[in-house]
Amino acid sequence: MTASPDLPRPDRRAAAALCALLGSPEDLRQPGIREAAEQARDLLRSGADSDELAAGFRALDTLLRRTGDARGLVNGSRGGEVPGITPHIKVALCPGPAHCDRVARARDLLPAPHCAVNDTRMRKGRLGPAR
C-alpha cells in the first residue's frame, strides 16, 4: 500500500480533486468510494473546520489508495492544474461558497461543466495570471 501524503491546503487542491472525482462515474465504482466522497463533499459544503475537513479528505485518500487508485485524492493527474494553459484560454471556474481550485475547459457553444462540490454549474471566465 502506498502511504498517503499530507494533503496540502485541503480547502483548495483537495476540493478541486474532490470535484473532479465526483464528476467521474468510473472512479466512483469501487465499494465505499462514492460514500466517502459524498461525506467529504458534505463537510466542505457545511463549512467544517480545517481539521475535520482534512480528516475527511485523508480518509477518502486512504480509501482510494486501498482500492487500487495509486493517485489517491490529490495528485497531478486529478485536480485543478493543467500544464500548458495560457492566459487567453476560456475556462470554467468554481462559483460556489465552498470554493475549489478546479479549472475545466470551457467551450463556447456548450454550457459550463457541473461543479459537484457546490452542486451548481461552474462559471465561464478567462484564465488570468493568478491561476
CSV table of N, CA, C and O in Angstrom, one decimal:
chain,number,residue,atom,x,y,z
A,1,MET,N,0.8,-1.2,0.0
A,1,MET,CA,0.0,0.0,0.0
A,1,MET,C,0.9,1.2,0.0
A,1,MET,O,1.9,1.3,0.7
A,2,THR,N,0.5,2.2,-0.7
A,2,THR,CA,1.2,3.5,-0.8
A,2,THR,C,0.8,4.4,0.3
A,2,THR,O,-0.4,4.5,0.6
A,3,ALA,N,1.7,5.0,1.0
A,3,ALA,CA,1.4,5.8,2.1
A,3,ALA,C,0.8,7.1,1.6
A,3,ALA,O,1.1,7.6,0.6
A,4,SER,N,-0.2,7.6,2.3
A,4,SER,CA,-0.9,8.8,2.0
A,4,SER,C,-0.1,10.0,2.3
A,4,SER,O,0.5,10.1,3.4
A,5,PRO,N,0.1,10.9,1.3
A,5,PRO,CA,0.9,12.1,1.6
A,5,PRO,C,0.0,13.1,2.5
A,5,PRO,O,-1.2,13.0,2.5
A,6,ASP,N,0.7,14.0,3.1
A,6,ASP,CA,0.0,15.1,3.8
A,6,ASP,C,-0.7,15.9,2.7
A,6,ASP,O,-0.1,16.2,1.7
A,7,LEU,N,-2.0,16.1,2.9
A,7,LEU,CA,-2.8,16.9,1.9
A,7,LEU,C,-2.6,18.3,2.1
A,7,LEU,O,-2.9,18.9,3.1
A,8,PRO,N,-1.9,19.0,1.2
A,8,PRO,CA,-1.6,20.4,1.3
A,8,PRO,C,-2.9,21.3,1.1
A,8,PRO,O,-3.7,21.0,0.2
A,9,ARG,N,-3.1,22.3,1.9
A,9,ARG,CA,-4.2,23.2,1.8
A,9,ARG,C,-5.5,22.5,1.4
A,9,ARG,O,-6.0,22.6,0.3
A,10,PRO,N,-6.1,21.7,2.3
A,10,PRO,CA,-7.2,20.9,1.9
A,10,PRO,C,-8.4,21.6,1.4
A,10,PRO,O,-9.2,21.1,0.6
A,11,ASP,N,-8.5,22.9,1.7
A,11,ASP,CA,-9.6,23.7,1.2
A,11,ASP,C,-9.5,24.0,-0.3
A,11,ASP,O,-10.4,24.5,-0.9
A,12,ARG,N,-8.3,23.9,-0.9
A,12,ARG,CA,-8.1,24.3,-2.3
A,12,ARG,C,-7.9,23.1,-3.2
A,12,ARG,O,-8.7,22.7,-4.0
A,13,ARG,N,-6.7,22.5,-3.2
A,13,ARG,CA,-6.3,21.4,-4.1
A,13,ARG,C,-7.2,20.2,-3.9
A,13,ARG,O,-7.6,19.6,-4.8
A,14,ALA,N,-7.5,19.8,-2.6
A,14,ALA,CA,-8.3,18.6,-2.4
A,14,ALA,C,-9.7,18.9,-2.8
A,14,ALA,O,-10.4,17.9,-3.3
A,15,ALA,N,-10.2,20.1,-2.7
A,15,ALA,CA,-11.6,20.4,-3.1
A,15,ALA,C,-11.7,20.3,-4.6
A,15,ALA,O,-12.7,19.7,-5.1
A,16,ALA,N,-10.7,20.7,-5.3
A,16,ALA,CA,-10.7,20.6,-6.8
A,16,ALA,C,-10.6,19.1,-7.2
A,16,ALA,O,-11.3,18.7,-8.1
A,17,ALA,N,-9.8,18.3,-6.5
A,17,ALA,CA,-9.7,16.9,-6.8
A,17,ALA,C,-11.0,16.2,-6.5
A,17,ALA,O,-11.4,15.3,-7.2
A,18,LEU,N,-11.6,16.6,-5.4
A,18,LEU,CA,-12.9,16.0,-5.0
A,18,LEU,C,-14.0,16.3,-6.1
A,18,LEU,O,-14.7,15.4,-6.4
A,19,CYS,N,-14.0,17.5,-6.6
A,19,CYS,CA,-14.9,17.9,-7.6
A,19,CYS,C,-14.7,17.0,-8.8
A,19,CYS,O,-15.6,16.5,-9.4
A,20,ALA,N,-13.4,16.8,-9.2
A,20,ALA,CA,-13.1,16.0,-10.4
A,20,ALA,C,-13.5,14.5,-10.1
A,20,ALA,O,-14.0,13.9,-11.0
A,21,LEU,N,-13.3,14.1,-8.9
A,21,LEU,CA,-13.6,12.7,-8.6
A,21,LEU,C,-15.1,12.5,-8.7
A,21,LEU,O,-15.6,11.5,-9.2
A,22,LEU,N,-15.9,13.4,-8.1
A,22,LEU,CA,-17.3,13.3,-8.1
A,22,LEU,C,-17.9,13.4,-9.5
A,22,LEU,O,-19.0,12.9,-9.7
A,23,GLY,N,-17.2,14.0,-10.4
A,23,GLY,CA,-17.7,14.1,-11.7
A,23,GLY,C,-17.2,13.0,-12.6
A,23,GLY,O,-17.5,13.0,-13.8
A,24,SER,N,-16.6,12.0,-12.1
A,24,SER,CA,-16.1,10.8,-12.8
A,24,SER,C,-16.7,9.5,-12.3
A,24,SER,O,-16.2,8.9,-11.4
A,25,PRO,N,-17.8,9.1,-13.0
A,25,PRO,CA,-18.5,7.9,-12.5
A,25,PRO,C,-17.6,6.7,-12.5
A,25,PRO,O,-17.8,5.8,-11.6
A,26,GLU,N,-16.7,6.5,-13.4
A,26,GLU,CA,-15.8,5.3,-13.4
A,26,GLU,C,-14.9,5.3,-12.1
A,26,GLU,O,-14.6,4.2,-11.6
A,27,ASP,N,-14.5,6.4,-11.6
A,27,ASP,CA,-13.7,6.5,-10.4
A,27,ASP,C,-14.5,6.2,-9.1
A,27,ASP,O,-14.0,5.9,-8.1
A,28,LEU,N,-15.9,6.3,-9.2
A,28,LEU,CA,-16.7,6.1,-8.0
A,28,LEU,C,-17.3,4.7,-7.9
A,28,LEU,O,-18.1,4.4,-7.0
A,29,ARG,N,-16.9,3.8,-8.8
A,29,ARG,CA,-17.4,2.5,-8.9
A,29,ARG,C,-17.0,1.5,-7.8
A,29,ARG,O,-17.7,0.6,-7.4
A,30,GLN,N,-15.8,1.8,-7.2
A,30,GLN,CA,-15.2,0.9,-6.2
A,30,GLN,C,-16.1,1.0,-4.9
A,30,GLN,O,-16.6,2.1,-4.6
A,31,PRO,N,-16.3,0.0,-4.2
A,31,PRO,CA,-17.1,0.0,-3.0
A,31,PRO,C,-16.6,1.0,-2.0
A,31,PRO,O,-15.4,1.1,-1.6
A,32,GLY,N,-17.5,1.8,-1.5
A,32,GLY,CA,-17.2,2.8,-0.5
A,32,GLY,C,-16.7,4.2,-0.9
A,32,GLY,O,-16.7,5.1,-0.2
A,33,ILE,N,-16.2,4.2,-2.2
A,33,ILE,CA,-15.6,5.5,-2.7
A,33,ILE,C,-16.7,6.6,-2.8
A,33,ILE,O,-16.5,7.7,-2.3
A,34,ARG,N,-17.8,6.3,-3.4
A,34,ARG,CA,-18.9,7.3,-3.5
A,34,ARG,C,-19.3,7.8,-2.2
A,34,ARG,O,-19.5,9.0,-2.0
A,35,GLU,N,-19.5,6.9,-1.2
A,35,GLU,CA,-20.0,7.4,0.1
A,35,GLU,C,-19.0,8.3,0.8
A,35,GLU,O,-19.3,9.3,1.3
A,36,ALA,N,-17.7,7.9,0.7
A,36,ALA,CA,-16.6,8.7,1.3
A,36,ALA,C,-16.5,10.0,0.6
A,36,ALA,O,-16.3,11.1,1.3
A,37,ALA,N,-16.6,10.0,-0.7
A,37,ALA,CA,-16.5,11.3,-1.5
A,37,ALA,C,-17.7,12.2,-1.1
A,37,ALA,O,-17.6,13.4,-1.0
A,38,GLU,N,-18.9,11.6,-1.0
A,38,GLU,CA,-20.1,12.4,-0.6
A,38,GLU,C,-20.0,13.0,0.8
A,38,GLU,O,-20.4,14.1,1.0
A,39,GLN,N,-19.4,12.2,1.7
A,39,GLN,CA,-19.2,12.7,3.0
A,39,GLN,C,-18.2,13.9,3.0
A,39,GLN,O,-18.4,14.9,3.7
A,40,ALA,N,-17.1,13.8,2.3
A,40,ALA,CA,-16.1,14.9,2.2
A,40,ALA,C,-16.8,16.1,1.5
A,40,ALA,O,-16.6,17.2,2.0
A,41,ARG,N,-17.6,15.9,0.5
A,41,ARG,CA,-18.3,17.0,-0.1
A,41,ARG,C,-19.3,17.7,0.9
A,41,ARG,O,-19.3,18.9,1.0
A,42,ASP,N,-20.0,16.9,1.7
A,42,ASP,CA,-20.9,17.4,2.7
A,42,ASP,C,-20.1,18.3,3.7
A,42,ASP,O,-20.6,19.3,4.2
A,43,LEU,N,-19.0,17.8,4.1
A,43,LEU,CA,-18.2,18.5,5.1
A,43,LEU,C,-17.7,19.9,4.5
A,43,LEU,O,-17.8,20.9,5.1
A,44,LEU,N,-17.3,19.8,3.2
A,44,LEU,CA,-16.9,21.1,2.5
A,44,LEU,C,-18.1,22.0,2.4
A,44,LEU,O,-17.9,23.2,2.6
A,45,ARG,N,-19.2,21.5,2.0
A,45,ARG,CA,-20.4,22.4,1.8
A,45,ARG,C,-20.8,23.0,3.2
A,45,ARG,O,-21.3,24.1,3.2
A,46,SER,N,-20.7,22.3,4.3
A,46,SER,CA,-21.2,22.7,5.5
A,46,SER,C,-20.2,23.7,6.2
A,46,SER,O,-20.5,24.3,7.3
A,47,GLY,N,-19.0,23.9,5.6
A,47,GLY,CA,-18.1,24.9,6.2
A,47,GLY,C,-17.4,24.3,7.4
A,47,GLY,O,-17.1,25.0,8.3
A,48,ALA,N,-17.1,23.0,7.4
A,48,ALA,CA,-16.5,22.3,8.5
A,48,ALA,C,-15.1,23.0,8.8
A,48,ALA,O,-14.5,23.5,7.8
A,49,ASP,N,-14.6,22.9,10.0
A,49,ASP,CA,-13.3,23.4,10.3
A,49,ASP,C,-12.2,22.7,9.6
A,49,ASP,O,-12.4,21.5,9.1
A,50,SER,N,-11.0,23.2,9.5
A,50,SER,CA,-10.0,22.7,8.6
A,50,SER,C,-9.5,21.3,9.1
A,50,SER,O,-9.2,20.4,8.3
A,51,ASP,N,-9.5,21.0,10.4
A,51,ASP,CA,-9.1,19.7,10.9
A,51,ASP,C,-10.1,18.7,10.5
A,51,ASP,O,-9.7,17.6,10.1
A,52,GLU,N,-11.4,18.9,10.7
A,52,GLU,CA,-12.4,18.0,10.3
A,52,GLU,C,-12.4,17.7,8.8
A,52,GLU,O,-12.5,16.6,8.3
A,53,LEU,N,-12.2,18.8,8.0
A,53,LEU,CA,-12.2,18.7,6.6
A,53,LEU,C,-10.9,17.9,6.1
A,53,LEU,O,-11.0,17.0,5.3
A,54,ALA,N,-9.8,18.2,6.7
A,54,ALA,CA,-8.6,17.4,6.4
A,54,ALA,C,-8.7,15.9,6.7
A,54,ALA,O,-8.2,15.1,6.0
A,55,ALA,N,-9.4,15.6,7.8
A,55,ALA,CA,-9.6,14.2,8.2
A,55,ALA,C,-10.5,13.5,7.2
A,55,ALA,O,-10.3,12.4,6.8
A,56,GLY,N,-11.5,14.2,6.7
A,56,GLY,CA,-12.4,13.6,5.7
A,56,GLY,C,-11.7,13.4,4.4
A,56,GLY,O,-11.8,12.4,3.7
A,57,PHE,N,-10.8,14.4,4.0
A,57,PHE,CA,-10.1,14.2,2.8
A,57,PHE,C,-9.0,13.1,2.9
A,57,PHE,O,-8.8,12.3,2.0
A,58,ARG,N,-8.4,13.0,4.1
A,58,ARG,CA,-7.4,12.0,4.4
A,58,ARG,C,-8.1,10.6,4.3
A,58,ARG,O,-7.5,9.6,3.7
A,59,ALA,N,-9.3,10.4,4.9
A,59,ALA,CA,-10.0,9.2,4.8
A,59,ALA,C,-10.3,8.8,3.4
A,59,ALA,O,-10.1,7.6,3.0
A,60,LEU,N,-10.7,9.7,2.6
A,60,LEU,CA,-11.0,9.4,1.2
A,60,LEU,C,-9.8,9.1,0.4
A,60,LEU,O,-9.8,8.1,-0.3
A,61,ASP,N,-8.7,9.8,0.7
A,61,ASP,CA,-7.4,9.5,0.0
A,61,ASP,C,-6.9,8.1,0.4
A,61,ASP,O,-6.6,7.3,-0.5
A,62,THR,N,-7.0,7.7,1.6
A,62,THR,CA,-6.6,6.4,2.1
A,62,THR,C,-7.5,5.3,1.4
A,62,THR,O,-7.0,4.3,0.9
A,63,LEU,N,-8.8,5.5,1.4
A,63,LEU,CA,-9.7,4.5,0.8
A,63,LEU,C,-9.4,4.4,-0.7
A,63,LEU,O,-9.4,3.3,-1.3
A,64,LEU,N,-9.2,5.5,-1.4
A,64,LEU,CA,-8.8,5.4,-2.8
A,64,LEU,C,-7.6,4.6,-3.1
A,64,LEU,O,-7.5,3.7,-3.9
A,65,ARG,N,-6.6,4.8,-2.2
A,65,ARG,CA,-5.3,4.0,-2.4
A,65,ARG,C,-5.5,2.5,-2.0
A,65,ARG,O,-5.0,1.7,-2.7
A,66,ARG,N,-6.3,2.3,-1.0
A,66,ARG,CA,-6.6,0.9,-0.7
A,66,ARG,C,-7.4,0.1,-1.7
A,66,ARG,O,-7.2,-1.1,-1.8
A,67,THR,N,-8.2,0.8,-2.5
A,67,THR,CA,-8.9,0.1,-3.6
A,67,THR,C,-8.2,0.1,-4.9
A,67,THR,O,-8.7,-0.3,-5.9
A,68,GLY,N,-6.9,0.5,-4.9
A,68,GLY,CA,-6.1,0.4,-6.0
A,68,GLY,C,-5.8,1.6,-6.9
A,68,GLY,O,-5.2,1.5,-7.9
A,69,ASP,N,-6.3,2.8,-6.4
A,69,ASP,CA,-6.1,4.0,-7.2
A,69,ASP,C,-4.9,4.7,-6.6
A,69,ASP,O,-4.9,5.4,-5.6
A,70,ALA,N,-3.7,4.4,-7.2
A,70,ALA,CA,-2.4,4.9,-6.7
A,70,ALA,C,-2.3,6.4,-6.6
A,70,ALA,O,-1.5,7.0,-6.0
A,71,ARG,N,-3.2,7.1,-7.4
A,71,ARG,CA,-3.2,8.6,-7.4
A,71,ARG,C,-3.7,9.1,-6.1
A,71,ARG,O,-3.3,10.2,-5.7
A,72,GLY,N,-4.5,8.4,-5.4
A,72,GLY,CA,-5.1,8.9,-4.2
A,72,GLY,C,-6.1,10.1,-4.5
A,72,GLY,O,-6.6,10.1,-5.6
A,73,LEU,N,-6.3,11.0,-3.6
A,73,LEU,CA,-7.2,12.1,-3.9
A,73,LEU,C,-6.4,13.3,-4.6
A,73,LEU,O,-6.9,13.7,-5.6
A,74,VAL,N,-5.3,13.7,-4.0
A,74,VAL,CA,-4.6,14.8,-4.5
A,74,VAL,C,-3.4,14.4,-5.3
A,74,VAL,O,-2.5,13.8,-4.7
A,75,ASN,N,-3.4,14.5,-6.6
A,75,ASN,CA,-2.2,14.2,-7.4
A,75,ASN,C,-2.3,15.0,-8.7
A,75,ASN,O,-3.4,15.5,-9.0
A,76,GLY,N,-1.2,15.1,-9.4
A,76,GLY,CA,-1.2,15.9,-10.6
A,76,GLY,C,-2.2,15.4,-11.7
A,76,GLY,O,-2.6,16.1,-12.5
A,77,SER,N,-2.6,14.1,-11.6
A,77,SER,CA,-3.5,13.6,-12.6
A,77,SER,C,-4.9,13.8,-12.3
A,77,SER,O,-5.8,13.5,-13.1
A,78,ARG,N,-5.2,14.3,-11.1
A,78,ARG,CA,-6.6,14.6,-10.7
A,78,ARG,C,-6.6,15.9,-10.0
A,78,ARG,O,-5.9,16.1,-9.1
A,79,GLY,N,-7.4,16.9,-10.4
A,79,GLY,CA,-7.4,18.1,-9.7
A,79,GLY,C,-7.5,19.3,-10.7
A,79,GLY,O,-7.9,19.2,-11.8
A,80,GLY,N,-6.9,20.4,-10.2
A,80,GLY,CA,-7.2,21.7,-10.9
A,80,GLY,C,-6.1,22.2,-11.8
A,80,GLY,O,-6.3,23.1,-12.5
A,81,GLU,N,-4.9,21.6,-11.8
A,81,GLU,CA,-3.8,22.2,-12.6
A,81,GLU,C,-3.6,21.5,-13.9
A,81,GLU,O,-3.6,20.3,-13.9
A,82,VAL,N,-3.5,22.3,-15.0
A,82,VAL,CA,-3.3,21.7,-16.3
A,82,VAL,C,-2.1,22.3,-16.9
A,82,VAL,O,-2.1,23.5,-17.1
A,83,PRO,N,-1.1,21.5,-17.2
A,83,PRO,CA,0.1,22.1,-17.8
A,83,PRO,C,-0.1,22.7,-19.2
A,83,PRO,O,-1.0,22.2,-19.9
A,84,GLY,N,0.5,23.8,-19.5
A,84,GLY,CA,0.4,24.4,-20.8
A,84,GLY,C,-0.7,25.3,-21.1
A,84,GLY,O,-0.9,25.8,-22.2
A,85,ILE,N,-1.5,25.6,-20.0
A,85,ILE,CA,-2.6,26.5,-20.2
A,85,ILE,C,-2.0,28.0,-20.2
A,85,ILE,O,-1.2,28.3,-19.4
A,86,THR,N,-2.5,28.7,-21.2
A,86,THR,CA,-2.0,30.1,-21.3
A,86,THR,C,-3.2,31.1,-20.9
A,86,THR,O,-4.3,30.7,-21.0
A,87,PRO,N,-2.9,32.3,-20.5
A,87,PRO,CA,-3.9,33.2,-20.0
A,87,PRO,C,-5.1,33.5,-20.9
A,87,PRO,O,-6.1,34.0,-20.5
A,88,HIS,N,-5.0,33.3,-22.2
A,88,HIS,CA,-6.1,33.6,-23.1
A,88,HIS,C,-7.1,32.5,-23.3
A,88,HIS,O,-8.1,32.7,-24.0
A,89,ILE,N,-7.0,31.4,-22.6
A,89,ILE,CA,-7.9,30.3,-22.7
A,89,ILE,C,-9.1,30.5,-21.9
A,89,ILE,O,-9.0,30.9,-20.7
A,90,LYS,N,-10.3,30.2,-22.4
A,90,LYS,CA,-11.5,30.3,-21.7
A,90,LYS,C,-11.6,29.0,-20.8
A,90,LYS,O,-11.5,27.9,-21.3
A,91,VAL,N,-12.0,29.2,-19.6
A,91,VAL,CA,-12.1,28.1,-18.6
A,91,VAL,C,-13.4,28.2,-17.8
A,91,VAL,O,-14.0,29.3,-17.8
A,92,ALA,N,-13.7,27.1,-17.2
A,92,ALA,CA,-14.8,27.1,-16.3
A,92,ALA,C,-14.2,27.1,-14.8
A,92,ALA,O,-13.3,26.4,-14.6
A,93,LEU,N,-14.7,28.0,-14.0
A,93,LEU,CA,-14.2,28.2,-12.6
A,93,LEU,C,-15.3,27.9,-11.6
A,93,LEU,O,-16.5,28.1,-11.9
A,94,CYS,N,-14.9,27.5,-10.4
A,94,CYS,CA,-15.9,27.2,-9.4
A,94,CYS,C,-16.6,28.5,-8.9
A,94,CYS,O,-15.9,29.5,-8.6
A,95,PRO,N,-17.9,28.5,-8.9
A,95,PRO,CA,-18.7,29.7,-8.5
A,95,PRO,C,-19.1,29.7,-7.0
A,95,PRO,O,-19.6,30.7,-6.6
A,96,GLY,N,-19.0,28.6,-6.4
A,96,GLY,CA,-19.7,28.4,-5.1
A,96,GLY,C,-19.0,29.0,-3.9
A,96,GLY,O,-17.8,29.4,-3.9
A,97,PRO,N,-19.7,29.0,-2.7
A,97,PRO,CA,-19.1,29.5,-1.5
A,97,PRO,C,-18.0,28.6,-0.9
A,97,PRO,O,-17.1,29.0,-0.3
A,98,ALA,N,-18.1,27.3,-1.2
A,98,ALA,CA,-17.1,26.3,-0.8
A,98,ALA,C,-16.1,26.2,-2.0
A,98,ALA,O,-16.2,25.3,-2.8
A,99,HIS,N,-15.3,27.2,-2.2
A,99,HIS,CA,-14.5,27.4,-3.4
A,99,HIS,C,-13.5,26.3,-3.6
A,99,HIS,O,-12.8,25.9,-2.6
A,100,CYS,N,-13.4,25.7,-4.8
A,100,CYS,CA,-12.4,24.8,-5.1
A,100,CYS,C,-11.5,25.4,-6.3
A,100,CYS,O,-12.0,26.2,-7.0
A,101,ASP,N,-10.3,24.9,-6.5
A,101,ASP,CA,-9.5,25.4,-7.5
A,101,ASP,C,-9.6,24.6,-8.8
A,101,ASP,O,-8.7,24.7,-9.7
A,102,ARG,N,-10.7,23.9,-9.0
A,102,ARG,CA,-10.8,23.2,-10.2
A,102,ARG,C,-10.9,24.1,-11.4
A,102,ARG,O,-11.6,25.1,-11.4
A,103,VAL,N,-10.2,23.8,-12.5
A,103,VAL,CA,-10.3,24.6,-13.7
A,103,VAL,C,-10.6,23.6,-14.8
A,103,VAL,O,-9.9,22.6,-14.9
A,104,ALA,N,-11.6,23.8,-15.5
A,104,ALA,CA,-12.0,22.9,-16.6
A,104,ALA,C,-12.1,23.7,-17.9
A,104,ALA,O,-12.3,24.9,-17.9
A,105,ARG,N,-11.9,23.0,-19.0
A,105,ARG,CA,-12.0,23.6,-20.3
A,105,ARG,C,-13.4,24.1,-20.5
A,105,ARG,O,-14.4,23.4,-20.3
A,106,ALA,N,-13.6,25.3,-21.0
A,106,ALA,CA,-14.9,25.9,-21.3
A,106,ALA,C,-15.1,26.1,-22.8
A,106,ALA,O,-14.4,26.9,-23.4
A,107,ARG,N,-15.9,25.4,-23.4
A,107,ARG,CA,-16.2,25.5,-24.9
A,107,ARG,C,-17.3,26.5,-25.1
A,107,ARG,O,-18.2,26.6,-24.3
A,108,ASP,N,-17.1,27.3,-26.2
A,108,ASP,CA,-18.0,28.4,-26.4
A,108,ASP,C,-19.5,27.9,-26.6
A,108,ASP,O,-20.4,28.6,-26.0
A,109,LEU,N,-19.8,26.9,-27.3
A,109,LEU,CA,-21.2,26.5,-27.6
A,109,LEU,C,-21.8,25.5,-26.6
A,109,LEU,O,-22.9,25.2,-26.7
A,110,LEU,N,-21.0,25.1,-25.6
A,110,LEU,CA,-21.5,24.2,-24.6
A,110,LEU,C,-21.6,24.9,-23.2
A,110,LEU,O,-20.9,25.8,-22.9
A,111,PRO,N,-22.6,24.4,-22.4
A,111,PRO,CA,-22.7,25.0,-21.1
A,111,PRO,C,-21.4,24.6,-20.2
A,111,PRO,O,-20.8,23.6,-20.5
A,112,ALA,N,-21.2,25.4,-19.2
A,112,ALA,CA,-20.0,25.1,-18.3
A,112,ALA,C,-20.3,23.8,-17.6
A,112,ALA,O,-21.4,23.4,-17.4
A,113,PRO,N,-19.2,23.1,-17.3
A,113,PRO,CA,-19.4,21.8,-16.6
A,113,PRO,C,-20.1,22.0,-15.2
A,113,PRO,O,-20.1,23.1,-14.7
A,114,HIS,N,-20.5,20.9,-14.6
A,114,HIS,CA,-21.2,20.9,-13.3
A,114,HIS,C,-20.1,20.8,-12.2
A,114,HIS,O,-19.2,20.0,-12.3
A,115,CYS,N,-20.3,21.6,-11.2
A,115,CYS,CA,-19.4,21.6,-10.0
A,115,CYS,C,-20.1,20.7,-9.0
A,115,CYS,O,-21.1,21.0,-8.5
A,116,ALA,N,-19.5,19.5,-8.8
A,116,ALA,CA,-20.1,18.5,-7.9
A,116,ALA,C,-20.0,18.9,-6.4
A,116,ALA,O,-20.8,18.5,-5.6
A,117,VAL,N,-19.0,19.7,-6.1
A,117,VAL,CA,-18.9,20.2,-4.7
A,117,VAL,C,-20.0,21.1,-4.3
A,117,VAL,O,-20.7,21.0,-3.3
A,118,ASN,N,-20.3,22.1,-5.1
A,118,ASN,CA,-21.3,23.1,-4.8
A,118,ASN,C,-22.7,22.8,-5.5
A,118,ASN,O,-23.6,23.5,-5.3
A,119,ASP,N,-22.8,21.7,-6.3
A,119,ASP,CA,-24.0,21.3,-6.9
A,119,ASP,C,-24.6,22.4,-7.8
A,119,ASP,O,-25.8,22.8,-7.7
A,120,THR,N,-23.8,23.0,-8.6
A,120,THR,CA,-24.2,24.1,-9.5
A,120,THR,C,-23.3,24.1,-10.7
A,120,THR,O,-22.2,23.4,-10.7
A,121,ARG,N,-23.6,24.8,-11.7
A,121,ARG,CA,-22.8,25.0,-12.9
A,121,ARG,C,-21.6,25.9,-12.6
A,121,ARG,O,-21.7,26.9,-11.8
A,122,MET,N,-20.5,25.5,-13.1
A,122,MET,CA,-19.3,26.4,-13.0
A,122,MET,C,-19.5,27.6,-13.8
A,122,MET,O,-20.4,27.6,-14.7
A,123,ARG,N,-18.8,28.7,-13.6
A,123,ARG,CA,-18.9,29.9,-14.4
A,123,ARG,C,-17.8,30.0,-15.4
A,123,ARG,O,-16.7,29.5,-15.1
A,124,LYS,N,-18.1,30.6,-16.5
A,124,LYS,CA,-17.0,30.7,-17.5
A,124,LYS,C,-16.2,32.0,-17.3
A,124,LYS,O,-16.8,33.0,-16.9
A,125,GLY,N,-15.0,31.9,-17.6
A,125,GLY,CA,-14.1,33.1,-17.5
A,125,GLY,C,-12.8,32.8,-18.2
A,125,GLY,O,-12.6,31.8,-18.9
A,126,ARG,N,-11.9,33.8,-18.2
A,126,ARG,CA,-10.6,33.7,-18.8
A,126,ARG,C,-9.6,33.3,-17.7
A,126,ARG,O,-9.7,33.8,-16.6
A,127,LEU,N,-8.7,32.5,-18.1
A,127,LEU,CA,-7.6,32.1,-17.2
A,127,LEU,C,-6.7,33.3,-17.1
A,127,LEU,O,-6.1,33.8,-18.0
A,128,GLY,N,-6.6,33.8,-15.9
A,128,GLY,CA,-5.7,35.0,-15.6
A,128,GLY,C,-4.4,34.6,-15.1
A,128,GLY,O,-4.1,33.4,-14.8
A,129,PRO,N,-3.5,35.6,-14.9
A,129,PRO,CA,-2.1,35.3,-14.4
A,129,PRO,C,-2.1,34.7,-13.0
A,129,PRO,O,-1.2,34.0,-12.6
A,130,ALA,N,-3.1,34.9,-12.2
A,130,ALA,CA,-3.2,34.4,-10.8
A,130,ALA,C,-3.4,32.9,-10.8
A,130,ALA,O,-3.2,32.3,-9.8
A,131,ARG,N,-3.9,32.4,-11.9
A,131,ARG,CA,-4.2,30.9,-11.9
A,131,ARG,C,-3.1,30.2,-12.5
A,131,ARG,O,-2.9,29.2,-12.8
